[in-house]
Short mmCIF file of C-alpha atoms and ligand atoms in Angstrom, two decimals:
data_model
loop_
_atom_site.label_atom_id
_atom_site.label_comp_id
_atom_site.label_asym_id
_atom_site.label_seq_id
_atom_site.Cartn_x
_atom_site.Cartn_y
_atom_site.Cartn_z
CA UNK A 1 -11.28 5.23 20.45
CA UNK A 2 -11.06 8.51 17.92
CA UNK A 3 -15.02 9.58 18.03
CA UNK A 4 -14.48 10.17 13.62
CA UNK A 5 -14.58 6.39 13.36
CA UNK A 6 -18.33 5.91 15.39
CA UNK A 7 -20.05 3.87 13.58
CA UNK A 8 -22.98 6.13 14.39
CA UNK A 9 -21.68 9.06 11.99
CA UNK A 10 -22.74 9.86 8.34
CA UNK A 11 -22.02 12.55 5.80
CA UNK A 12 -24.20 14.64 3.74
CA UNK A 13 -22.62 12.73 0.76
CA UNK A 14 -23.22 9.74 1.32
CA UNK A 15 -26.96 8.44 1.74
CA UNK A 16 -27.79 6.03 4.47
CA UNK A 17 -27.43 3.13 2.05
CA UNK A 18 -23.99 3.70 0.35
CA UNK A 19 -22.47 4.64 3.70
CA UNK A 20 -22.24 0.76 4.56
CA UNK A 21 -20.71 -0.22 1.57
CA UNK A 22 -18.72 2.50 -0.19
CA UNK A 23 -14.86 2.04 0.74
CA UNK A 24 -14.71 5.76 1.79
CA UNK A 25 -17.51 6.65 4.34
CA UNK A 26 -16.82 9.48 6.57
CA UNK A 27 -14.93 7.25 9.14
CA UNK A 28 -12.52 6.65 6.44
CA UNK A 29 -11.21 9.88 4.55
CA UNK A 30 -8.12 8.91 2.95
CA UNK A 31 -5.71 11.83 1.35
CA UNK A 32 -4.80 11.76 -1.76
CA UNK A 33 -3.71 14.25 -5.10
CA UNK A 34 -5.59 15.24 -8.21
CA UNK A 35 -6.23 17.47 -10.44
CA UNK A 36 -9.51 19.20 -10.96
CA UNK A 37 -11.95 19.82 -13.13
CA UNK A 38 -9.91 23.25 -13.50
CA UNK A 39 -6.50 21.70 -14.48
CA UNK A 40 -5.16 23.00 -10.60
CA UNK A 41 -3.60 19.79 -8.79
CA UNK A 42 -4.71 19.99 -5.02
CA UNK A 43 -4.75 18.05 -2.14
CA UNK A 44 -8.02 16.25 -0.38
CA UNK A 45 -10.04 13.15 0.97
CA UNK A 46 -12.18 11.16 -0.74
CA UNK A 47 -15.58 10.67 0.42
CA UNK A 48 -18.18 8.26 -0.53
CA UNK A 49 -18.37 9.00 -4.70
CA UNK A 50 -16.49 12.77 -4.12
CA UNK A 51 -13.51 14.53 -3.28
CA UNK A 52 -13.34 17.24 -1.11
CA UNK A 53 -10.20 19.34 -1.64
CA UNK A 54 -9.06 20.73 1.45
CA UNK A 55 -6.33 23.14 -0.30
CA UNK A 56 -9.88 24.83 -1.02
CA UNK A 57 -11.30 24.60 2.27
CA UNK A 58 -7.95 25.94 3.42
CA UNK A 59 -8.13 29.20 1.51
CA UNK A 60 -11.46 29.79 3.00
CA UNK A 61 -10.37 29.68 6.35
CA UNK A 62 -12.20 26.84 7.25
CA UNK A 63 -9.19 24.44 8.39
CA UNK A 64 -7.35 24.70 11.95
CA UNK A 65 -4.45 26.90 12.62
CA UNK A 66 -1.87 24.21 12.26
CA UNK A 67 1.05 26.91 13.08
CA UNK A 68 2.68 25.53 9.82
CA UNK A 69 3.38 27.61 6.68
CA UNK A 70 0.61 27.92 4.43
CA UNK A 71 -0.53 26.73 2.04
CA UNK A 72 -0.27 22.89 2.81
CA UNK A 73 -2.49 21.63 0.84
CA UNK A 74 -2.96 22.90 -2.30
CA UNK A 75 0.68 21.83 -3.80
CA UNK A 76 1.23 18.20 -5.44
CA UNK A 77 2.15 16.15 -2.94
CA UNK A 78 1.43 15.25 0.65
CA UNK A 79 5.05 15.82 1.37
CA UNK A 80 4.77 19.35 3.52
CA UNK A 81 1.45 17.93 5.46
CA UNK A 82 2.45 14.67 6.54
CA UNK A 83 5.88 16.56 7.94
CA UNK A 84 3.68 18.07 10.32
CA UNK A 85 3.10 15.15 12.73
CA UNK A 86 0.53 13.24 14.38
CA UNK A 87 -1.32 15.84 16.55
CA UNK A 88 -1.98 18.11 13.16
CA UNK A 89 -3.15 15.00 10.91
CA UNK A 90 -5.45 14.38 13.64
CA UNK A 91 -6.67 18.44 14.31
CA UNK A 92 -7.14 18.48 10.19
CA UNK A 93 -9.26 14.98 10.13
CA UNK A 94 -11.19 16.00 12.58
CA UNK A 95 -11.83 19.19 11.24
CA UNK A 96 -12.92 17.47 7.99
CA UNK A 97 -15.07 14.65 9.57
CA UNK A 98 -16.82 17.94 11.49
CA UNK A 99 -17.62 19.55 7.94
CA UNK A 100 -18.79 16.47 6.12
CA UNK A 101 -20.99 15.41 8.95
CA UNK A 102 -24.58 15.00 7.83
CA UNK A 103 -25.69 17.57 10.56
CA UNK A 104 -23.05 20.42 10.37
CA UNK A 105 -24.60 23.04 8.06
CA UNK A 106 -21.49 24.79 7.36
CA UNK A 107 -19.97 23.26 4.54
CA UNK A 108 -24.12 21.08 3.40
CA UNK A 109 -25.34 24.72 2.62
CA UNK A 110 -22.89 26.85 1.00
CA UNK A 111 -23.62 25.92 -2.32
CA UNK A 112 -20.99 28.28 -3.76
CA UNK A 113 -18.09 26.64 -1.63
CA UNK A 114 -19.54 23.18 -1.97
CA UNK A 115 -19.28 23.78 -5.82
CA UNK A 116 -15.78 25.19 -5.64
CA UNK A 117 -14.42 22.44 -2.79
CA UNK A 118 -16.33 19.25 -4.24
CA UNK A 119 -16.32 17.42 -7.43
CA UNK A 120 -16.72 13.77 -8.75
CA UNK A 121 -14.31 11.02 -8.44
CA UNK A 122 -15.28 10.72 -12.35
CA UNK A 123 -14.09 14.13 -12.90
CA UNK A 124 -10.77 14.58 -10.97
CA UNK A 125 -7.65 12.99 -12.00
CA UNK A 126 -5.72 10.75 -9.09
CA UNK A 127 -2.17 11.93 -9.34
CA UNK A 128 0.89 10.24 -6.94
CA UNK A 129 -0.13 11.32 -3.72
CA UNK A 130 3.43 12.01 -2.23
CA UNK A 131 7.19 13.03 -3.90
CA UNK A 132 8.67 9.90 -2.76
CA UNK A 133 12.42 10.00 -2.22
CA UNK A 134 13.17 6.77 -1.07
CA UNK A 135 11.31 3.35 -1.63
CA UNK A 136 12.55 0.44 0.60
CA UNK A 137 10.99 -2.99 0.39
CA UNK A 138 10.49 -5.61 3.09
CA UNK A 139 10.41 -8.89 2.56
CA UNK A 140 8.01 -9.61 5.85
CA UNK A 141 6.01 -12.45 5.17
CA UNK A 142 7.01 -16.07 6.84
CA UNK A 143 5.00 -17.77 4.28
CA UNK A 144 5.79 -16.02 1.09
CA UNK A 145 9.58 -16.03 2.22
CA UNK A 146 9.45 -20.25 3.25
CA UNK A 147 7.49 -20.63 -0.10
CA UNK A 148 10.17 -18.77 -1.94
CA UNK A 149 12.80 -20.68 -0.23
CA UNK A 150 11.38 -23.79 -0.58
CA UNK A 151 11.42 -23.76 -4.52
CA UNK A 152 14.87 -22.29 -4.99
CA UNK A 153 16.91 -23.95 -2.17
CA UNK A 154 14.90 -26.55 -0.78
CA UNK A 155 12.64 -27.07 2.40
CA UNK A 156 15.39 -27.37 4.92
CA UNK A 157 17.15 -24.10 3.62
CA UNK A 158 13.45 -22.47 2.98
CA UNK A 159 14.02 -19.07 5.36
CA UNK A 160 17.81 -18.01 5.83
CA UNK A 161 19.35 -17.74 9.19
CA UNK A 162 18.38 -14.10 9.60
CA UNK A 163 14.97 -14.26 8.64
CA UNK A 164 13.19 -14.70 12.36
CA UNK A 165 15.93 -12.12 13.93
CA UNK A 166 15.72 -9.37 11.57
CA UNK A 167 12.82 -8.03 8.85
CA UNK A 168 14.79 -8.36 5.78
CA UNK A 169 14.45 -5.92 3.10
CA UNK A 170 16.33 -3.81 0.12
CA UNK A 171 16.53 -0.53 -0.83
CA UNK A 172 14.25 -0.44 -3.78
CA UNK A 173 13.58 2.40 -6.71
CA UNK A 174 11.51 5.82 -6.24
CA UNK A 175 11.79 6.74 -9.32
CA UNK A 176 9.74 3.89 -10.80
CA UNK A 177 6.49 4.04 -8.61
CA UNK A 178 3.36 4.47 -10.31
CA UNK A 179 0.08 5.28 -10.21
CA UNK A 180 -2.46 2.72 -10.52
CA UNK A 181 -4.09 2.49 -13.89
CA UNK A 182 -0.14 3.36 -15.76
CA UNK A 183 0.85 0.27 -18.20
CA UNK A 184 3.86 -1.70 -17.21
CA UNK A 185 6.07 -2.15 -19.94
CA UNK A 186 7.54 -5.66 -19.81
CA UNK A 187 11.31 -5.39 -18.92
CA UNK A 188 14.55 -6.76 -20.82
CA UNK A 189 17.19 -8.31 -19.49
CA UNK A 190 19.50 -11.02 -18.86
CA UNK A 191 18.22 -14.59 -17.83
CA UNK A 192 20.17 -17.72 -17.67
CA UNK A 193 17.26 -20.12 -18.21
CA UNK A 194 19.96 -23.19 -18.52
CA UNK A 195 22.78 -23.41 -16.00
CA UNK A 196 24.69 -24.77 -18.27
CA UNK A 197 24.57 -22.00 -20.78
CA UNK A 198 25.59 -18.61 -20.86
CA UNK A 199 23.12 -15.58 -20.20
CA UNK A 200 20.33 -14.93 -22.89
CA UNK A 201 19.28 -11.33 -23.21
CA UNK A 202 15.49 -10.92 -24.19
CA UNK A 203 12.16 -9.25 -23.06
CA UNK A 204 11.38 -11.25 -18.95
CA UNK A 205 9.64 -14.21 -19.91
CA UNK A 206 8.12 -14.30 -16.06
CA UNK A 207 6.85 -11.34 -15.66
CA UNK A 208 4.73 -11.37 -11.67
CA UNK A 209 2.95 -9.55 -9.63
CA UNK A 210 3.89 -9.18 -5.66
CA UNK A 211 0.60 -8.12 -3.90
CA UNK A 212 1.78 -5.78 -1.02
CA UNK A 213 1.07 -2.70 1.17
CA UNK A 214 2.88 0.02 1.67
CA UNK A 215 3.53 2.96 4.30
CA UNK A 216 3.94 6.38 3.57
CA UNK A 217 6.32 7.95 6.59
CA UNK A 218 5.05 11.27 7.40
CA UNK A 219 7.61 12.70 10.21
CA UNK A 220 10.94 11.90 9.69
CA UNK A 221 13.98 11.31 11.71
CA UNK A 222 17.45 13.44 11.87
CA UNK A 223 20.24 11.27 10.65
CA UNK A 224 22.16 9.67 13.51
CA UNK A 225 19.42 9.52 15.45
CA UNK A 226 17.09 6.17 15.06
CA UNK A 227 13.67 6.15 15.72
CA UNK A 228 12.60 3.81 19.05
CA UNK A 229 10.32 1.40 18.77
CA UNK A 230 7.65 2.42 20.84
CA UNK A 231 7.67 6.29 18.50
CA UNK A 232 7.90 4.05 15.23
CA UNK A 233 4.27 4.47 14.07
CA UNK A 234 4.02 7.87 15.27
CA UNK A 235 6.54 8.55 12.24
CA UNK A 236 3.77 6.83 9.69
CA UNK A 237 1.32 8.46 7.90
CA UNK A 238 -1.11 5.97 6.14
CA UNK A 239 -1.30 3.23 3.48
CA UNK A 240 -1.49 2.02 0.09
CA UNK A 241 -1.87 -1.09 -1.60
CA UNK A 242 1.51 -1.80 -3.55
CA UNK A 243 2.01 -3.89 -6.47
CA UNK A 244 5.71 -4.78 -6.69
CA UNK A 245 6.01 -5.92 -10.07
CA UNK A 246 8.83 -8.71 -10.40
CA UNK A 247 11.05 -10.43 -13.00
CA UNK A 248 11.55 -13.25 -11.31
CA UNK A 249 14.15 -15.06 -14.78
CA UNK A 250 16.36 -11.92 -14.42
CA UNK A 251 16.08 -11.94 -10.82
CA UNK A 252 16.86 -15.96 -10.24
CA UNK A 253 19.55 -14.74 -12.13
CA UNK A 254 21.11 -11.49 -10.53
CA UNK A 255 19.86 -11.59 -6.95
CA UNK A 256 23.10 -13.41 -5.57
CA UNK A 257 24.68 -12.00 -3.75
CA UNK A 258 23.17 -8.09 -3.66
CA UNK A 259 19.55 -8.97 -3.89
CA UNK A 260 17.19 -7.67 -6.40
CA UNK A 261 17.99 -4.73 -8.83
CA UNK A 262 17.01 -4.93 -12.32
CA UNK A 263 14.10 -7.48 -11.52
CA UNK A 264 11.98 -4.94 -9.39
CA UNK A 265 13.28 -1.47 -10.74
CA UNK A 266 11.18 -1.35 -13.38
CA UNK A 267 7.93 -0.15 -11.94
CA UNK A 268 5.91 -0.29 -8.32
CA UNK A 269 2.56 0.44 -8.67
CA UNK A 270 0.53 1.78 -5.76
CA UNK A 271 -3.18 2.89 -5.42
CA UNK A 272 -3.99 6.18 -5.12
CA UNK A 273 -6.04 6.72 -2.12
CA UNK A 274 -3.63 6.66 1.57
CA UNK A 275 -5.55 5.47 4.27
CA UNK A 276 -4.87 7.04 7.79
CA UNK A 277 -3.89 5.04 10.88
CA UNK A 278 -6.53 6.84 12.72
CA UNK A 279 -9.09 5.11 10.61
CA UNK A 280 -7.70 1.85 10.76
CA UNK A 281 -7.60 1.99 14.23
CA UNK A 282 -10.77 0.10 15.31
CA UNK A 283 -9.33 -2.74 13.25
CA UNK A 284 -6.22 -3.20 15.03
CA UNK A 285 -4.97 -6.78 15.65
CA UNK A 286 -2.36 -9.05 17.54
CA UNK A 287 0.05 -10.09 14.43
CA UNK A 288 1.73 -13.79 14.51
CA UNK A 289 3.76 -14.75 17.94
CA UNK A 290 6.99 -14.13 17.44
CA UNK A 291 9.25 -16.94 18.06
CA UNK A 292 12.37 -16.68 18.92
CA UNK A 293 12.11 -13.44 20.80
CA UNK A 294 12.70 -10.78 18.98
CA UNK A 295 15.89 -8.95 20.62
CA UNK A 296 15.08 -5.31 22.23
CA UNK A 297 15.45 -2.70 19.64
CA UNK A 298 12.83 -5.01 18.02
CA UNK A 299 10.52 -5.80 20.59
CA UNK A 300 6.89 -4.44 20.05
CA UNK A 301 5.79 -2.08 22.78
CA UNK A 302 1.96 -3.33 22.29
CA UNK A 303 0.05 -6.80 21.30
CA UNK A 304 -1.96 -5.60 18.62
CA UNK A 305 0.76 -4.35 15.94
CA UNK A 306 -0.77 -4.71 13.15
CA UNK A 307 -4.42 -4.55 10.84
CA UNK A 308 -6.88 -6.42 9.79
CA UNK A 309 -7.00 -5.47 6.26
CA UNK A 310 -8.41 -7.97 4.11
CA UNK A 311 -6.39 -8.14 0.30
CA UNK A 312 -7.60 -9.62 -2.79
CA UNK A 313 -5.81 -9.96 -6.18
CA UNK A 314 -7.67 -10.69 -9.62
CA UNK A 315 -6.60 -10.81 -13.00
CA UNK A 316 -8.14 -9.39 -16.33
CA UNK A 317 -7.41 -11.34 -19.67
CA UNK A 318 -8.69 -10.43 -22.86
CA UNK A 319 -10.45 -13.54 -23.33
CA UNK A 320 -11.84 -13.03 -19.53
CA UNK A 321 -15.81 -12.01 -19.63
CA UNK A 322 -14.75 -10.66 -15.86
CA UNK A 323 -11.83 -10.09 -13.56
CA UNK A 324 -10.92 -13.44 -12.05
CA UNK A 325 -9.83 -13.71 -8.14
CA UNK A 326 -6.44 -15.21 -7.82
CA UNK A 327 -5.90 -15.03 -4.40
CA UNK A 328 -7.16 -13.65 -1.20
CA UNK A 329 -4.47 -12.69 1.78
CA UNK A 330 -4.64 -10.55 4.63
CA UNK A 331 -2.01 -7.93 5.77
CA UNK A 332 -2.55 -9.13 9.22
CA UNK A 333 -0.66 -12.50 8.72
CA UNK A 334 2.85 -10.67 8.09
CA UNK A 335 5.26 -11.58 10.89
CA UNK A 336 7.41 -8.27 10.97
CA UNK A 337 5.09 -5.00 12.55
CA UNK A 338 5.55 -1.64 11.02
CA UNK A 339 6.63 -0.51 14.03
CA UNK A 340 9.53 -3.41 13.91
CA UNK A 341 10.25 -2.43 10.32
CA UNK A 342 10.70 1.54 10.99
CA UNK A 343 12.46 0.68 14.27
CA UNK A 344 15.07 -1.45 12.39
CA UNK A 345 15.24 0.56 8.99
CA UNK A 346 16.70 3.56 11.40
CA UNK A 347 18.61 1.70 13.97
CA UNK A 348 21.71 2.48 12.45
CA UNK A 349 20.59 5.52 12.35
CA UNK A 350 19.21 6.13 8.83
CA UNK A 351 17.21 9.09 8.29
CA UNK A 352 13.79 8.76 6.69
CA UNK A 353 11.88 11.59 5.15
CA UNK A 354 8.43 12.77 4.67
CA UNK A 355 7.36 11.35 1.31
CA UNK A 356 9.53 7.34 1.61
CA UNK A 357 7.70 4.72 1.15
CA UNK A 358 7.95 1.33 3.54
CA UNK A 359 6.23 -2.11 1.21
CA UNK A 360 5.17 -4.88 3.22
CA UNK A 361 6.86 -7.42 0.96
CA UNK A 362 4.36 -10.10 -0.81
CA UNK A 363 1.56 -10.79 2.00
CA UNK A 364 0.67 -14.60 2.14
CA UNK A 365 -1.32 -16.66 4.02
CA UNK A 366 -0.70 -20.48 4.91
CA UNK A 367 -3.23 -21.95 2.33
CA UNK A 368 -2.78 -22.07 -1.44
CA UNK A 369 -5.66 -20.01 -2.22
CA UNK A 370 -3.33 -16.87 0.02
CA UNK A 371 -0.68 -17.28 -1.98
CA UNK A 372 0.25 -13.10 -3.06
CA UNK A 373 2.31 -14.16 -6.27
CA UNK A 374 2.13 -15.98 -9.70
CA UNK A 375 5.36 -17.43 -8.53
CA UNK A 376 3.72 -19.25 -5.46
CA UNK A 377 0.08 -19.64 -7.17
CA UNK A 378 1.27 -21.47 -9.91
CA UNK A 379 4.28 -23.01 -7.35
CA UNK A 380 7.18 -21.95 -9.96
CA UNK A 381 5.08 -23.20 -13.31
CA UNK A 382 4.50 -26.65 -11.99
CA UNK A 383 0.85 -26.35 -10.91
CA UNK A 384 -0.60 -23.41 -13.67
CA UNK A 385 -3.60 -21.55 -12.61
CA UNK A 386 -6.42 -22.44 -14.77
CA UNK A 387 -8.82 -19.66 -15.47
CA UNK A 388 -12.63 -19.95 -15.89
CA UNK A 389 -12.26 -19.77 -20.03
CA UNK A 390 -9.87 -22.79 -19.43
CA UNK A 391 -6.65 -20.77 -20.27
CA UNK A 392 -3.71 -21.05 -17.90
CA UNK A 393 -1.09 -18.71 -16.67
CA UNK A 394 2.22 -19.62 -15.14
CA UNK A 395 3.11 -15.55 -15.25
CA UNK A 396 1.55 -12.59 -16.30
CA UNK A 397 1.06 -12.51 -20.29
CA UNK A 398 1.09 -9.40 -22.08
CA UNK A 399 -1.98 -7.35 -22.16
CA UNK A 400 -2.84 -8.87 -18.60
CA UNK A 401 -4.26 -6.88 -16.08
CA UNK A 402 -3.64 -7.40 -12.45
CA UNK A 403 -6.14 -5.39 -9.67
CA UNK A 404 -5.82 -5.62 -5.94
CA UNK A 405 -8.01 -4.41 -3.77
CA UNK A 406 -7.99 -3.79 -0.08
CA UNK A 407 -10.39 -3.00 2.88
CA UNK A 408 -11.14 -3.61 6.71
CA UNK A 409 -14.60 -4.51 7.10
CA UNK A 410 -17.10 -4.25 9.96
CA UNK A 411 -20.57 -4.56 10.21
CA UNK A 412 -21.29 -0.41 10.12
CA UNK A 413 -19.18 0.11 7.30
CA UNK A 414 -15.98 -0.36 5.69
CA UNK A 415 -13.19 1.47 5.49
CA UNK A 416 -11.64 0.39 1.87
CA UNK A 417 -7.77 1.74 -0.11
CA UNK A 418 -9.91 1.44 -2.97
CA UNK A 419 -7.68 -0.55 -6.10
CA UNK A 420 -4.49 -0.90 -8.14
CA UNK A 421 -4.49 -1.98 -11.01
CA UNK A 422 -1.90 -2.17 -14.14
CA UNK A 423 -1.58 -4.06 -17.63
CA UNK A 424 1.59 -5.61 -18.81
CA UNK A 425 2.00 -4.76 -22.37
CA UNK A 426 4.77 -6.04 -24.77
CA UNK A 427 7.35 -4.38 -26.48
MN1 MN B 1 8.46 -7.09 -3.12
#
């Protein structure tokens, strides 16, 4: 075990209370971009209520000599540090833990670099944390993919052929992911609500949510060359939560035979905040047997591939005193491993870059209550959710907000991706 996640440890910014239950104690330190106070965007970890920016720290010397070109971290994106590899995330979070550490004096007493290196999480900006060049989602979830299944073709023809030989996915849009808190304009275009009709074109009358994570790769891999399975999460950097918004009328109606395009292109919105595999180490897991037996390339060099990272999705109405929980999942029941989905995204040999981001696909659990879409919540409009003001939804409405949140808990502490959250609004 990584001595930054001891349970033991505390920073000077966080007090002995709020280092149980704030999602970023010190064993946490995700990376993210903002902008300061100052206008300049940086790089940094957040930490309890603050953000230290390390682009700072790095001008003062203060970081390890990561024999890379400097500066790394005082750009706007995560792009040229997560390139560097494993062994240099690590030197740098160590580093940081080191300075942040309740008795290390180095960083507690300067008071000139502590104003200069640390400022509010009210007074940054989050910006995207990475240039992301390619977006590929998975579609890794047994239950979400029989549930699916079972509403458009039918119990006996719920999960394809494929499904339990290979994680199926698609080659999604980078150009569309957002930030969390950025409005998501509901999309136009053609549905064919009656089969025996032709095509309507209008604004998506089911507009959904798809509660996912998502890895950022850090290292890459030359093209031609595919990454083996047992190196796969040595190419990862950390994770999000992803919301990948759906049309699911204009996707009934194009997805045959190509898949989804103009039904998830319109925006992805992630949270700001990536959380390292180093601190979701102590809350590693064994993920669901896999049966049949997944063939070679695809067989998982260790038990416990995956995280216990507890989700949660709730919705905001206008006519909602407070945010209402829809559904509670955890990323732990998908069936496919990262490892699995990096190991057969590159087989071919496909080249991923620093900066590409891997989504989970929906994450749900066997119950109702797991259920990580409208679509399956409300079971295709034939069981609407009823909400505590006694409105229903079928699918999102405009002016709707949706908020996920995400976080491994222990007794110590937790070690929380903070939220996403967006608002449909009309057009
Ligand atoms: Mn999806």
């Amino acid at each position: 075990m990584n001595w930054t996640v001891d349970p033991k440890r505390r920073s000077f910014l966080t007090s002995d209370e709020s280092a149980s239950s704030t999602p970023f104690p010190i064993q946490n330190l995700p990376w993210g971009v903002f902008r300061r106070p100052d206008g300049r965007t940086t790089c940094g970890v957040a930490i309890g209520e603050y953000v230290l920016d390390v682009g700072r720290l790095e001008a003062a010397g203060l970081l390890p000599d990561l024999q890379a070109p400097q500066p790394l971290f005082s750009g706007d994106s995560l792009n040229a540090f997560a390139s560097q590899g494993p062994t240099a995330w690590r030197a740098v979070r160590e580093r940081l833990s080191e300075l942040l550490d309740a008795d290390e004096p180095r960083l507690r007493d300067d008071a000139a670099l502590r104003r200069e290196a640390i400022f509010a999480q009210a007074d940054i900006t989050m910006r995207l944390p990475f240039a992301i060049g390619d977006y590929t989602d998975f579609y890794s979830s047994k239950e979400h993919a029989t549930n699916v299944g079972t509403m458009f073709r039918g119990k006996d023809n719920a999960l394809q052929p494929n499904w339990l030989y290979l994680p199926v996915a698609y080659h999604g849009r980078a150009s569309s992911v957002v930030l969390s808190g950025t409005p998501v304009r509901r999309p136009h275009g053609q549905t064919r609500p009656d089969s025996e009709a032709p095509p309507q074109f209008g604004p998506s009358r089911a507009v959904d949510f798809e509660l996912e994570m998502g890895a950022f790769v850090g290292t890459g891999n030359d093209l031609g060359h595919p990454v083996p399975i047992d190196e796969a999460e040595s190419h990862l950097f950390g994770m999000v939560i992803v919301n990948d918004w759906s049309a699911r009328d204009i996707q009934r109606w194009e997805y045959v035979p190509l898949g989804p395009f103009l039904a998830k292109n319109f925006a992805t919105s992630i949270s700001p905040w990536v959380v390292t595999f180093d601190a979701l180490e102590p809350f590693r897991c064994a993920g669901p047997s896999q049966d049949p037996e997944p063939l070679p390339y695809l067989k998982s060099p260790r038990p416990d591939s995956t995280f216990d990272i507890e989700l949660q999705v709730a919705i905001q109405t206008s006519s909602l005193p407070e945010p209402y929980t829809l559904c509670r999942s955890n990323f732990r029941y998908l069936y496919w491993s990262l490892a699995q989905q990096v190991a057969h995204h590159t087989v071919t040999g496909c080249n991923l870059r620093p900066g590409d981001l891997l989504a989970s696909g929906t994450i749900s659990g066997t119950t109702p209550d797991s259920f990580g879409s409208m679509l399956e919540l409300a079971w295709k409009g034939e069981r609407p959710i009823e909400l505590p003001d006694g409105s229903t939804r079928t699918m999102l409405q405009d002016g709707d907000t949706v908020i996920m949140t995400a976080a491994c808990r222990s007794d110590a502490y937790q070690i929380g991706f903070g939220e996403v959250r967006g608002t449909i609004v009309g057009n």
